Amino acid sequence: MKRQDWRNPRKANGMDAEQNPLFDGADLAKATSDPAARAEALRREIEHHSYQYYALDAPTISDAAFDSLMRELREIEAAHPELVTASSPTQRVGGYVGEQFAPVVHERRMYSLDNAMDLDELDEWMERTAEACGGALPPLCCELKIDGSSIALTYEDGVLVRAATRGDGTTGEDVTVNMRTVRDVPLRLRDEARAAIAPGVETLELRGEVYMPKKSFEALNAAAEEEGRAPFANPRNAAAGSLRQKDPAVTKMRDLSTFMYAIADDAALEVEGQWELLQWRRKAGFHVNPDVRLCTTAEEVRGFCRECLDRRESLPYEIDGVVVKVNDFARQRAMGFTARAPRWAIAFKFPPEEKTTLLRDITVQVGRTGALTPVAELTPVVVAGSTVARATLHNLDEVHRKDVRVGDTVIVRKAGDVIPEVLGPVLSLRSPEARIWEMPSVCPSCGSPVVRDPGEVAFRCISIDCPAQALERLLHWASRGALDIDGMGEEIVSRLVESGRVADVADYYSLSEEELASLDMGRVKADGEPVRLGHTVAKKLVAAIEASKGRTFARVLFGLGIRHVGKTTAEAIAAAYPSMDALSAAGEDELAGIYGVGPKVAHGMWLFFRTPDNTSVIERLRAAGVTMADEAVAVGEEVPQVLAGLTFVLTGTLAHSGMTRDEAGARLKAMGAKVSGSVSKKTSFVVAGENAGSKYDKAVALDVPVLDEAQLLNLLETGEVPREI
Ligand code: AMP
């Protein structure tokens, strides 16, 4: 594998000497000739990037480049052991303990992994391992290396009591409240798994990775862009950032998942090795990655690595390699740990996919809220298996921060192997003609002046008549997640807008089959006649428009494209205010009190209902027969009795949603549950809000499952009873 050459700053990921403290002027010459100075410079640089990565969730260099710095430092320290310092990054796991979460000192250290950068290095590790095991290669358990954030889950008497991040390996952060919102984390271990717990063991610490699926990452960044927030660099940073949210409701909406693969103390379970441990975890109720293989030869291990590299793209989550572990716990114990990592495991790292290409132009896209997004127009290049011709540059600050200019040769990467990203320019190839780009002062679609909201990165076209915005709003309304008008795609909507027949979403509902059938598609046939949409398509469209009237209220709300109101937020709002009338009458404070809705969203929504253009669209939608309330919830009829047979006891304050216990009780009853005032063995669930009292203690004593507020809301929304209970 080709390594980045960091001794040549020009090659380092398009970054130049000014941006990189390692290469500060005169230091450079000294650092390259004097190992002590070089090691110190590397340490400073690594510390800087560790902070960017772990504390700010905003790395500024690629993983490959970071690994390369680490390796160089390790090489220098190996050649000059006298230069090793206790605080050298080689002596600890990269990480940062933030201040907003309580620190958790890990009883057993959370180690990192040593890396093999290619198959030769993997072979070397296998040779060393065979030697350490008396000459023969022991069985090796091969797993995917999930690109997320490490997590340690502690269970006491089978109940989840704590979740902690890795932090610096010794001390992590307490993220229990947030991890509880991650759906695949069992809150209790299943009874079937208890038999294998060693006698006398009450506490189990299980470890794994929390990650964000590629799809959720894409959606999150698309929303960030729309709302003018900075996007996450990759799913790993998005997962880490989502885990460290102050508001657990935000974490919940981020759609995190876990794969669990390790135990802090293997003596706590009566299992012999990693393979068996994974089977046990599945039994205990954890999400365990199915792609594991127990290999007995080096060739099998290499084969598994190659297969995984090939399949990498098609997996719904990010992986950055394969972890190969000595399977047998007794052997693992015998091999032990270095200061940083276990000797009995190695991470075979996949090469990152980066390519260079020409930045031909930067164009501007106008979103449905008027946000202007610069887009890189590239000479098409194949990266990680697909052709990249365009890539978002997010906003003007980003264009300047990266210092990309029109005419530059740029490095392109598939961030998280999903979304193409322009990393930066190759400065040594910059031509004198390369042009610094600025945001246009008028909207490229309608020519109206462009403004920048104070405190936001996004520039906006604020004209309500902007056709580009109208087009995006109309497409959004018709999209799958919103009103789902099948067949209403960009070409037809553009023609409807250009013909002046459709200007806002309510206009869809007055379209006749006749009008649609005769819509001029802007092309001509061989005989010179204009191409028209025709009756077959028109008929289907009219039926699709009709069907869209019956969608849920949450979809209508989402479809309206209110600023900051994404799909999940719309669902949360519709659950609290299930009708347009109730919602439009709500005050800003009331809106801000909805679980998962912050003041910014509340303000945007409040304003939306006080803008005459919007209310008139809503009235026309109402007149057309589009859903304005969720009947079942609003009228109290036909709620599926999914909780029939279950008894709930509520205790504490439901601080996040602002619901009283009576209100929550009424909603549970509406779904068929019984609500009781005291806890007994027959109680199915105790719902514990903040400052829960003796009922909580009794629930724990009687082994009655306890739900927190987030789980209650989830249950009210989805009707799904939490797993494992
Ligand atoms: P690094 O962060 O590059 O030092 O890699 C080590 C990290 O890889 C561990 O701390 C884990 O968080 C992560 N990891 C992901 N998948 C696995 C796996 N299957 N086994 C062990 N570690 C894993």
Short mmCIF file of C-alpha atoms and ligand atoms in Angstrom, two decimals, residues 54 111-113 115 143-146 149-150 166 209 261 323 325 340 349, ligand 1:
data_model
loop_
_atom_site.label_atom_id
_atom_site.label_comp_id
_atom_site.label_asym_id
_atom_site.label_seq_id
_atom_site.Cartn_x
_atom_site.Cartn_y
_atom_site.Cartn_z
CA TYR A 54 -12.08 12.87 19.41
CA TYR A 111 -7.42 -0.87 24.53
CA SER A 112 -6.92 0.18 20.96
CA LEU A 113 -5.76 -2.19 18.24
CA ASN A 115 -2.85 -2.12 12.64
CA GLU A 143 -14.61 -10.00 12.38
CA LEU A 144 -15.46 -6.85 10.50
CA LYS A 145 -13.89 -3.72 11.91
CA ILE A 146 -16.90 -1.51 12.37
CA SER A 149 -17.21 4.60 18.35
CA SER A 150 -16.25 2.16 21.13
CA ARG A 166 -13.63 4.67 25.54
CA GLU A 209 -19.07 -0.44 18.65
CA TYR A 261 -18.05 -8.11 20.26
CA VAL A 323 -10.09 -7.52 13.12
CA LYS A 325 -8.29 -12.21 17.07
CA ARG A 340 -1.69 0.34 23.88
CA LYS A 349 -6.94 -1.81 7.66
P1 AMP B 1 -8.48 2.20 16.39
O1 AMP B 1 -9.61 3.10 16.82
O2 AMP B 1 -8.08 2.40 14.99
O3 AMP B 1 -7.38 2.16 17.39
O4 AMP B 1 -9.11 0.73 16.34
C1 AMP B 1 -9.50 0.09 17.50
C2 AMP B 1 -10.97 0.17 17.63
O5 AMP B 1 -11.63 -0.55 16.64
C3 AMP B 1 -11.46 -0.47 18.90
O6 AMP B 1 -11.31 0.37 19.99
C4 AMP B 1 -12.91 -0.67 18.57
O7 AMP B 1 -13.66 0.46 18.94
C5 AMP B 1 -12.94 -0.74 17.05
N1 AMP B 1 -13.52 -1.97 16.52
C6 AMP B 1 -14.44 -2.02 15.54
N2 AMP B 1 -14.81 -3.26 15.27
C7 AMP B 1 -14.12 -4.08 16.10
C8 AMP B 1 -14.09 -5.48 16.30
N3 AMP B 1 -14.84 -6.31 15.57
N4 AMP B 1 -13.28 -5.95 17.26
C9 AMP B 1 -12.50 -5.10 18.00
N5 AMP B 1 -12.49 -3.77 17.85
C10 AMP B 1 -13.28 -3.25 16.90
#
